[in-house]
PDB file of C-alpha atoms in Angstrom:
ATOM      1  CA  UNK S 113     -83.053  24.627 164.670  1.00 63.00           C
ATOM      2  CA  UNK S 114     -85.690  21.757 165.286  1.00 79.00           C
ATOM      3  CA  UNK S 115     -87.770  21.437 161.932  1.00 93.00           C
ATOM      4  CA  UNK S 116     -91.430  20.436 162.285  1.00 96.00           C
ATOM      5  CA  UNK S 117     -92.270  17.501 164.738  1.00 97.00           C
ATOM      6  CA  UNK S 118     -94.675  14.955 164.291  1.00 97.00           C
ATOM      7  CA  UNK S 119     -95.746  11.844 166.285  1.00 97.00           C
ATOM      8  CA  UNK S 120     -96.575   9.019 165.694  1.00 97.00           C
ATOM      9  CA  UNK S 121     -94.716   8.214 162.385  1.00 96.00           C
ATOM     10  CA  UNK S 122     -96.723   4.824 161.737  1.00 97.00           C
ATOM     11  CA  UNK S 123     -99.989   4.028 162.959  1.00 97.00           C
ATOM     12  CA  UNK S 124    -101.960   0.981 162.032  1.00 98.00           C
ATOM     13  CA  UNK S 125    -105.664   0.876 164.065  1.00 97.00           C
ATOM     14  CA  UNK S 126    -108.671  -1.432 163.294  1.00 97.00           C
ATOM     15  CA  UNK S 127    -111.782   0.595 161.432  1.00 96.00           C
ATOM     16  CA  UNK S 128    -113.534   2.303 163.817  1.00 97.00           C
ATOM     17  CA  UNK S 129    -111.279   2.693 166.363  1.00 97.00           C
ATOM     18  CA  UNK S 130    -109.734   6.699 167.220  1.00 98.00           C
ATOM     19  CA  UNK S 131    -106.807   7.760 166.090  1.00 98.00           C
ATOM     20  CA  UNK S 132    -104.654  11.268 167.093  1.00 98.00           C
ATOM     21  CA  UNK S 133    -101.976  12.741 165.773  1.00 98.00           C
ATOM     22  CA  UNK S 134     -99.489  15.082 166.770  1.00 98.00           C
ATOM     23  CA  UNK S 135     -97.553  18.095 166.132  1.00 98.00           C
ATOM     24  CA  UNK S 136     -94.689  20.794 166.995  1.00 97.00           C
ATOM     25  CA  UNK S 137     -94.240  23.145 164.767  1.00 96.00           C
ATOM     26  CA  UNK S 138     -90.989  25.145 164.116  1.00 94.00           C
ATOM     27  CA  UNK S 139     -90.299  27.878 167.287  1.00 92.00           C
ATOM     28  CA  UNK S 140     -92.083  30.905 166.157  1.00 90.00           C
ATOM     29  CA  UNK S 141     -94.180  29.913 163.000  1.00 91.00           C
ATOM     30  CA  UNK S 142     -97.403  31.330 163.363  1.00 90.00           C
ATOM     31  CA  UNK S 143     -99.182  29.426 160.552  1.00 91.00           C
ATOM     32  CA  UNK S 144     -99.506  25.442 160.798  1.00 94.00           C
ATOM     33  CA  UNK S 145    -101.040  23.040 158.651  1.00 94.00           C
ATOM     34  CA  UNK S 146    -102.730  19.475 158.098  1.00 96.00           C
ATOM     35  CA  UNK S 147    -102.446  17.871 154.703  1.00 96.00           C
ATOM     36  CA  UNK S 148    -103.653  14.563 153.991  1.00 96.00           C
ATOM     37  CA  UNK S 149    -101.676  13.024 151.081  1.00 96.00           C
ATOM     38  CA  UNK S 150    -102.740  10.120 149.410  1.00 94.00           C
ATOM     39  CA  UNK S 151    -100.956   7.389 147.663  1.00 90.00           C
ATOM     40  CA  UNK S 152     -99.564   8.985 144.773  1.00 89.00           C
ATOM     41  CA  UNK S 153    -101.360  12.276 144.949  1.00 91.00           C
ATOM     42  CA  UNK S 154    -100.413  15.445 146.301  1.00 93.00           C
ATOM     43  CA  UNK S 155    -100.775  16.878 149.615  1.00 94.00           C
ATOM     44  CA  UNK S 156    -104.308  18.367 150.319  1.00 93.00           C
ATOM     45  CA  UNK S 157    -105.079  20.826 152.672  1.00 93.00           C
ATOM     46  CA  UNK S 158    -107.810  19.793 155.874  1.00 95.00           C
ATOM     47  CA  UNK S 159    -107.109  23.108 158.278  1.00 95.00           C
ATOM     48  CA  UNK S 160    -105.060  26.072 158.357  1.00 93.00           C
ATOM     49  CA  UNK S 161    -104.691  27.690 162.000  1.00 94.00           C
ATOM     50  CA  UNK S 162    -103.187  31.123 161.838  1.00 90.00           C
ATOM     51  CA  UNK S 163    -102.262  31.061 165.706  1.00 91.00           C
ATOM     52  CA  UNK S 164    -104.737  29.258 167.230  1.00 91.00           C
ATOM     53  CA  UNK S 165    -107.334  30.474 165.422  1.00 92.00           C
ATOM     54  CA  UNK S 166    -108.827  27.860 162.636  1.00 93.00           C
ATOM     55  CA  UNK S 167    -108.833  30.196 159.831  1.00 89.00           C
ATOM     56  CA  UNK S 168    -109.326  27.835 156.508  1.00 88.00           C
ATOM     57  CA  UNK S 169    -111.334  24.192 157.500  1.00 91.00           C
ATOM     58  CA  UNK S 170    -113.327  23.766 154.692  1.00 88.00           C
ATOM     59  CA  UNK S 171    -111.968  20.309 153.837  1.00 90.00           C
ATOM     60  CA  UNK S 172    -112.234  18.986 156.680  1.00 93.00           C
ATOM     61  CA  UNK S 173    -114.601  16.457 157.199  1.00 92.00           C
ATOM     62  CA  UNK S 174    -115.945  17.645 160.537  1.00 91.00           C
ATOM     63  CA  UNK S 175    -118.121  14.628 161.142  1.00 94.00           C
ATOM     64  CA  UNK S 176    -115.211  12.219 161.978  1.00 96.00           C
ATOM     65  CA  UNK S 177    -111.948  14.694 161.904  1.00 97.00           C
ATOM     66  CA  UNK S 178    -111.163  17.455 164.564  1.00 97.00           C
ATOM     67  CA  UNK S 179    -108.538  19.476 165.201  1.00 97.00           C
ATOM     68  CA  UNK S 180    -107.172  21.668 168.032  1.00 96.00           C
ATOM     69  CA  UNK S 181    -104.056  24.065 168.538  1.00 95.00           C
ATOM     70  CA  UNK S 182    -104.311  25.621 172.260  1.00 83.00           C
ATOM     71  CA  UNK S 183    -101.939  28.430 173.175  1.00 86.00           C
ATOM     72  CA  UNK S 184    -101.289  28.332 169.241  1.00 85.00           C
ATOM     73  CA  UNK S 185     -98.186  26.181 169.339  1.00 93.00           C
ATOM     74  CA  UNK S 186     -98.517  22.408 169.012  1.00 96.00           C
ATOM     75  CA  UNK S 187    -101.551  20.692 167.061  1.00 97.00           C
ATOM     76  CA  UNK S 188    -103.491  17.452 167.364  1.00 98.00           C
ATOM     77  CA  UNK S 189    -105.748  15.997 164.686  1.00 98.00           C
ATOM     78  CA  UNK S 190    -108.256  13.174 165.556  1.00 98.00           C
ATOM     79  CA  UNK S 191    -110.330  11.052 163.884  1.00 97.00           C
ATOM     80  CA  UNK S 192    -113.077   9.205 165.394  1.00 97.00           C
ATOM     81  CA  UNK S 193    -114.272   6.475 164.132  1.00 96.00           C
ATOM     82  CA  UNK S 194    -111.528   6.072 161.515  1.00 97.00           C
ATOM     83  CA  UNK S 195    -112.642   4.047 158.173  1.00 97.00           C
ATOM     84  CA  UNK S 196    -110.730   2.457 155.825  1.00 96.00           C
ATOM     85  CA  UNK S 197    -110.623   5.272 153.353  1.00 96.00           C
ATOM     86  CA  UNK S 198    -108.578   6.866 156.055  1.00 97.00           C
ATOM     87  CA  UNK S 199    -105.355   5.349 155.233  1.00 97.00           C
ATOM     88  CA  UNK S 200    -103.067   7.725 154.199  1.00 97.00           C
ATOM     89  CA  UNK S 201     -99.967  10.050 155.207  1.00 97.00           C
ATOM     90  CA  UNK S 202    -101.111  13.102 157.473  1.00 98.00           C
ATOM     91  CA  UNK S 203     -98.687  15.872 157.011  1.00 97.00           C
ATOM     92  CA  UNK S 204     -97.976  18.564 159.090  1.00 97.00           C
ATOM     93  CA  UNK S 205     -96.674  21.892 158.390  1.00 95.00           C
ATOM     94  CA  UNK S 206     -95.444  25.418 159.613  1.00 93.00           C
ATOM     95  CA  UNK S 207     -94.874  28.688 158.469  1.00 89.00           C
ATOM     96  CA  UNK S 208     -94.133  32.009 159.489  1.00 85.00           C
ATOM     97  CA  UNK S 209     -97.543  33.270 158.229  1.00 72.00           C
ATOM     98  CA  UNK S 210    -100.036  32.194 156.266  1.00 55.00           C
ATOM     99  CA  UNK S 211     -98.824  35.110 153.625  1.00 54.00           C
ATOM    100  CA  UNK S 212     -97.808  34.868 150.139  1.00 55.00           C
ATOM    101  CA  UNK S 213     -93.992  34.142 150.235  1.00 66.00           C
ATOM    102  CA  UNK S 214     -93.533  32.403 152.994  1.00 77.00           C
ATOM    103  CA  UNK S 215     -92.040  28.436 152.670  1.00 84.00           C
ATOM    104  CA  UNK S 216     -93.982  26.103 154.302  1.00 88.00           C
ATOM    105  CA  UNK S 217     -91.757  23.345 155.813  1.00 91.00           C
ATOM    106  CA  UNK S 218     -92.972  19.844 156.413  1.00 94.00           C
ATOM    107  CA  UNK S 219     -92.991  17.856 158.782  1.00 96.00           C
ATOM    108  CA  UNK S 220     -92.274  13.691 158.073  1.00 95.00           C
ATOM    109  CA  UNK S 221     -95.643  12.743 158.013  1.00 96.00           C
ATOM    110  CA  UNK S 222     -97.415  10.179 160.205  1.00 97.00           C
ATOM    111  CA  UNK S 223     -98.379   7.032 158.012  1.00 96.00           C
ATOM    112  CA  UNK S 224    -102.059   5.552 158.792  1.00 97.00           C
ATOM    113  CA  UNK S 225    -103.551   2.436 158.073  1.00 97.00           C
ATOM    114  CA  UNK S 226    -106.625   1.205 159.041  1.00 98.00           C
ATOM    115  CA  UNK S 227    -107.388  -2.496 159.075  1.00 97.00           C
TER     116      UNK S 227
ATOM    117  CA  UNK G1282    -109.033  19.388 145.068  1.00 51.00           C
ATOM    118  CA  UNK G1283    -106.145  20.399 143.643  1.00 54.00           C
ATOM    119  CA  UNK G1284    -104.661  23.101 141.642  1.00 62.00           C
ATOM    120  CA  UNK G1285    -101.968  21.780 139.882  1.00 70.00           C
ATOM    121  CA  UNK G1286    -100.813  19.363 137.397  1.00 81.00           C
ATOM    122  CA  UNK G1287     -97.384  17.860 136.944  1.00 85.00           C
ATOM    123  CA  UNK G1288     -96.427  16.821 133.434  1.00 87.00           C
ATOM    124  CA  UNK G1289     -95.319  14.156 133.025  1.00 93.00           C
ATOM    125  CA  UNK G1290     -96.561  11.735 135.383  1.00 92.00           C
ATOM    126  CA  UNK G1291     -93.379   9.619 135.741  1.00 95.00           C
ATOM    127  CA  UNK G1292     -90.014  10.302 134.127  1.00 96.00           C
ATOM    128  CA  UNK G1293     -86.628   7.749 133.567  1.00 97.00           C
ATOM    129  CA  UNK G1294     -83.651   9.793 133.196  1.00 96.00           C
ATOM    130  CA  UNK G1295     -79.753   8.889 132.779  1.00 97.00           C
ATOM    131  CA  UNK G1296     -77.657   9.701 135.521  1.00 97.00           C
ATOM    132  CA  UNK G1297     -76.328  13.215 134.091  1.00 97.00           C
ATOM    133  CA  UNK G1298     -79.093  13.662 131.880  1.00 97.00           C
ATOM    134  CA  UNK G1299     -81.400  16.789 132.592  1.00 97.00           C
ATOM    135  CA  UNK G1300     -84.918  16.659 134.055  1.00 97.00           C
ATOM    136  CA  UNK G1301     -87.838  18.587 133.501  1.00 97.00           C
ATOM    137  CA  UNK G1302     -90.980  18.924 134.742  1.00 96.00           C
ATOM    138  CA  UNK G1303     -94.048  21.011 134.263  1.00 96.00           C
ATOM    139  CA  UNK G1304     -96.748  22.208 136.160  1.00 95.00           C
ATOM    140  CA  UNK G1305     -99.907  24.139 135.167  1.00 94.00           C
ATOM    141  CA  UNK G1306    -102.488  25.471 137.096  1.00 92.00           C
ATOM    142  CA  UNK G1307    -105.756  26.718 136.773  1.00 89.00           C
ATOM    143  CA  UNK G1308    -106.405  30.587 138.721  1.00 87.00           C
ATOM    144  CA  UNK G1309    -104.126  33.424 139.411  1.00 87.00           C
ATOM    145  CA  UNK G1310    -101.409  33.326 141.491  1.00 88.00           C
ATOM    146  CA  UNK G1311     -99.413  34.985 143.812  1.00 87.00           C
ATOM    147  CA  UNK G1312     -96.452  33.023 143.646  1.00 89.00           C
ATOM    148  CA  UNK G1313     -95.347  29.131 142.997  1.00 92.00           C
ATOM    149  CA  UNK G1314     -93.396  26.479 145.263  1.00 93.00           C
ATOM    150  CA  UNK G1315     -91.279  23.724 144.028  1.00 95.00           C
ATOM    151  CA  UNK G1316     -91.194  20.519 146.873  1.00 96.00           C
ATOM    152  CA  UNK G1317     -89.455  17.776 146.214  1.00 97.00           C
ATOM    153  CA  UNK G1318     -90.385  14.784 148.471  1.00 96.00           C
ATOM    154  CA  UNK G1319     -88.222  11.305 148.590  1.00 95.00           C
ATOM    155  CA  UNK G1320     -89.942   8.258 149.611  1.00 92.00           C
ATOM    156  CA  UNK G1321     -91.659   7.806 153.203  1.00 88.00           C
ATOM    157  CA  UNK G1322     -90.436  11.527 154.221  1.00 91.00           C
ATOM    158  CA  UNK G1323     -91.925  14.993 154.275  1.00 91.00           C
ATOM    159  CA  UNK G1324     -91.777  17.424 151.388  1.00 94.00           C
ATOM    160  CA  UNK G1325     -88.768  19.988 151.111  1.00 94.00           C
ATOM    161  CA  UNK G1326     -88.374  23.123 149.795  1.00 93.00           C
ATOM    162  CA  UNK G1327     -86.738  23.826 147.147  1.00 96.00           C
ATOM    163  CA  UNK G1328     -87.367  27.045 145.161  1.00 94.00           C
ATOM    164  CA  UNK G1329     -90.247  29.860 145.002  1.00 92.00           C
ATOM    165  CA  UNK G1330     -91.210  32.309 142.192  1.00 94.00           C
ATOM    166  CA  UNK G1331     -93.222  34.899 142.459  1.00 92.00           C
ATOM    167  CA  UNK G1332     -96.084  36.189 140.259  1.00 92.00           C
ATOM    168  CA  UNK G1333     -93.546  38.825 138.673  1.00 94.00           C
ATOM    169  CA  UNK G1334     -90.787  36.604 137.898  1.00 96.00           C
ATOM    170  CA  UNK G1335     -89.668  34.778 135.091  1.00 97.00           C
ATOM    171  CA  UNK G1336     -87.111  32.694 135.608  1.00 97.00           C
ATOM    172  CA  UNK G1337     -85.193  31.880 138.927  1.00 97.00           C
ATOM    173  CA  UNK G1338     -82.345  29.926 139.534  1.00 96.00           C
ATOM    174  CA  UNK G1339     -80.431  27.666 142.844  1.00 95.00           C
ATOM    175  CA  UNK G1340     -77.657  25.311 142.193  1.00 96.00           C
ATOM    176  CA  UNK G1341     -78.574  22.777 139.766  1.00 97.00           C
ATOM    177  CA  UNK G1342     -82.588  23.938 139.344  1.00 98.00           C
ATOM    178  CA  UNK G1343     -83.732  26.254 137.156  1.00 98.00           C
ATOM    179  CA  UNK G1344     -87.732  27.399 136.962  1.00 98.00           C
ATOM    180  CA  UNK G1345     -89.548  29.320 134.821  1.00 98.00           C
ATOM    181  CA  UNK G1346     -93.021  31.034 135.079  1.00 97.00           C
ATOM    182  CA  UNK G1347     -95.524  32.233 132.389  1.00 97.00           C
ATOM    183  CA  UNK G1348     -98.570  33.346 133.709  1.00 95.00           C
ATOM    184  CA  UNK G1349    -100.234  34.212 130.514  1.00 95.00           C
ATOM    185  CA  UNK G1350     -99.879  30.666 130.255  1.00 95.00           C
ATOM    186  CA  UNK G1351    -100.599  29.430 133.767  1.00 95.00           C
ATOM    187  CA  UNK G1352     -97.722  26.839 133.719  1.00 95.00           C
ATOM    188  CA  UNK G1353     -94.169  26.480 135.212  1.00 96.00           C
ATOM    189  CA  UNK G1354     -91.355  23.928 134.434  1.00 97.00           C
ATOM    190  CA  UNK G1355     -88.285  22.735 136.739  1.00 98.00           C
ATOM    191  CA  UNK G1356     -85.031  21.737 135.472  1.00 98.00           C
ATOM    192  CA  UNK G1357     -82.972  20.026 137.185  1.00 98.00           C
ATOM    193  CA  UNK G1358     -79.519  19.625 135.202  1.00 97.00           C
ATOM    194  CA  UNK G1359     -76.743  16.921 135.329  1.00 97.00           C
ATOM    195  CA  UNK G1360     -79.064  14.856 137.361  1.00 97.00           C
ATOM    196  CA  UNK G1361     -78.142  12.274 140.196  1.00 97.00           C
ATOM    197  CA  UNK G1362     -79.083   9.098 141.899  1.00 96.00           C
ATOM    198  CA  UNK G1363     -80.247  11.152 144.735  1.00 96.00           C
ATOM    199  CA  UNK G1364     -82.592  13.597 142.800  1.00 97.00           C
ATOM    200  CA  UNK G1365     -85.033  10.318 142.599  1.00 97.00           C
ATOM    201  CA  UNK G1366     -88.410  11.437 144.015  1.00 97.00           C
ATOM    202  CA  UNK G1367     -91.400  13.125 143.206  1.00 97.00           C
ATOM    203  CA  UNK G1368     -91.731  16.689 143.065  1.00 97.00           C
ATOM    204  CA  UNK G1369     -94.335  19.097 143.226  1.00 96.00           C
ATOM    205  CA  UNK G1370     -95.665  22.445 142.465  1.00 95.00           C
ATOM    206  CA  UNK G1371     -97.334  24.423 145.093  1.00 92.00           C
ATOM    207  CA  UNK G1372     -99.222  27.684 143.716  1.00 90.00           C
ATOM    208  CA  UNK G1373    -100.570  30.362 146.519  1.00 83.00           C
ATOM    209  CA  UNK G1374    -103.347  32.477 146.028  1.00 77.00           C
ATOM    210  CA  UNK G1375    -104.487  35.608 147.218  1.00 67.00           C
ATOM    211  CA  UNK G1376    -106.802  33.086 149.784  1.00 63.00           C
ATOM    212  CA  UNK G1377    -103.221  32.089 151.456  1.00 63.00           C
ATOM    213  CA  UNK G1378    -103.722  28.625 150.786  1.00 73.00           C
ATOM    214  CA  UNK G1379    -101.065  26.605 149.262  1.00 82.00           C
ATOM    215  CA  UNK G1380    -102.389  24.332 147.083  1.00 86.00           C
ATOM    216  CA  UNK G1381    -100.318  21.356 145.612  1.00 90.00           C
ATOM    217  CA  UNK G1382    -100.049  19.121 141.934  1.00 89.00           C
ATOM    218  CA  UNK G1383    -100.278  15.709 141.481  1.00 89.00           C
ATOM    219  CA  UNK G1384     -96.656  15.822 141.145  1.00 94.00           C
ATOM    220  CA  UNK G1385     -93.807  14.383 139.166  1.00 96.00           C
ATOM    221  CA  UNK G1386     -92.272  11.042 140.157  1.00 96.00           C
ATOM    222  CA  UNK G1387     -88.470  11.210 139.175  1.00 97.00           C
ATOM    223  CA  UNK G1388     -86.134   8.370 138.440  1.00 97.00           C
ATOM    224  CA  UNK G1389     -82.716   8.830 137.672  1.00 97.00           C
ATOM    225  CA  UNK G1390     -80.394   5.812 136.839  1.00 95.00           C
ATOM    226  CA  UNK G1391     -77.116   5.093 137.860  1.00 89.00           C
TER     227      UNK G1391
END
């Protein structure tokens, strides 16, 4: 079974310029997720989507970042303009639902750097 | 913001020594994740205890959970070359978010 998919694994863009990313979750998972993971830190949460509904997007910074899951299977995340502070690994995850005991599986991240 | 908070930092180990880890964390929980993540890839998952456990074991980890004490260690025993990462605790709350610690950056020496 295909684990979670995400594109592009490296991305280096100029400040200001857009940026998307992508993502396929594992076949059936209703629940996906964005983390943004800093050097050295832990993976924080920007938006939960519990189908394609955009149930948890409180950290998202919703003046530069967006996000979209139609038909509630793959995801993109955008951000435009991106800054410097943007640099960082943007994770993307699945699960079955967003309820307690389910794993969360990962996806390999897609690596940003903004110049 | 995050939940959790791995203790220590950074840890050095022998090749065949054990490891351990701790996490604590700050509100109730439902139940708690271990990830381990190896560097430039994704996090993995590698064991989950719930609120009304104790102590759970798979292969070489073992992890405990007090939740008078909001805390949880992993153990990792006879350690290898290829346990080197970081690892993290993920703690899930009754608002189904899964939030993760600062996490544990493991080195073990041949």
């Amino acid at each position: 079974e295909a684990g979670v998919v995400q594109s592009p694994r490296y991305k280096i863009i100029e400040k200001k310029q857009p940026v998307a990313f992508w993502c396929n979750p594992i076949s059936g998972h209703n629940t996906l997720y964005w983390y943004l993971q800093n050097l050295g830190q832990g993976p924080e949460l920007l938006i939960r989507y519990e189908n394609e509904e955009a149930v948890d997007d409180s950290q998202l910074p919703k003046d530069r970042f967006s996000a979209e899951r139609l038909k509630g299977v793959d995801s993109t995340l955008k951000i435009q303009p991106a800054e410097l502070g943007d640099s960082a690994v943007y994770l993307c995850a699945s699960s079955l639902r967003g309820s307690s005991g389910n794993t969360i599986y990962f996806g390999e991240g897609s690596w940003l750097t903004v110049v | 913001s995050q939940q959790g908070e791995e203790d220590p930092q950074a840890l050095s180990i022998q090749e065949g020594e054990n490891a351990t880890m701790n996490c604590s964390y700050k509100t109730s929980i439902n139940n708690l994740q271990w990830y381990r993540q190896n560097s430039g890839r994704g996090l993995v998952h590698l064991i989950l205890i719930r609120s009304n456990e104790r102590e759970k074991h798979s292969g070489r980890l073992r992890v405990t959970l007090d939740t008078s004490k909001k805390s949880s260690s992993l153990l990792i025993t006879a350690s290898r070359a290829a346990d080197t990462a970081s690892y993290f605790c993920a703690t899930h709350s009754g608002t189904y978010k899964y939030i993760f610690g600062t996490g544990t950056r493991l080195k073990v020496l041949a």
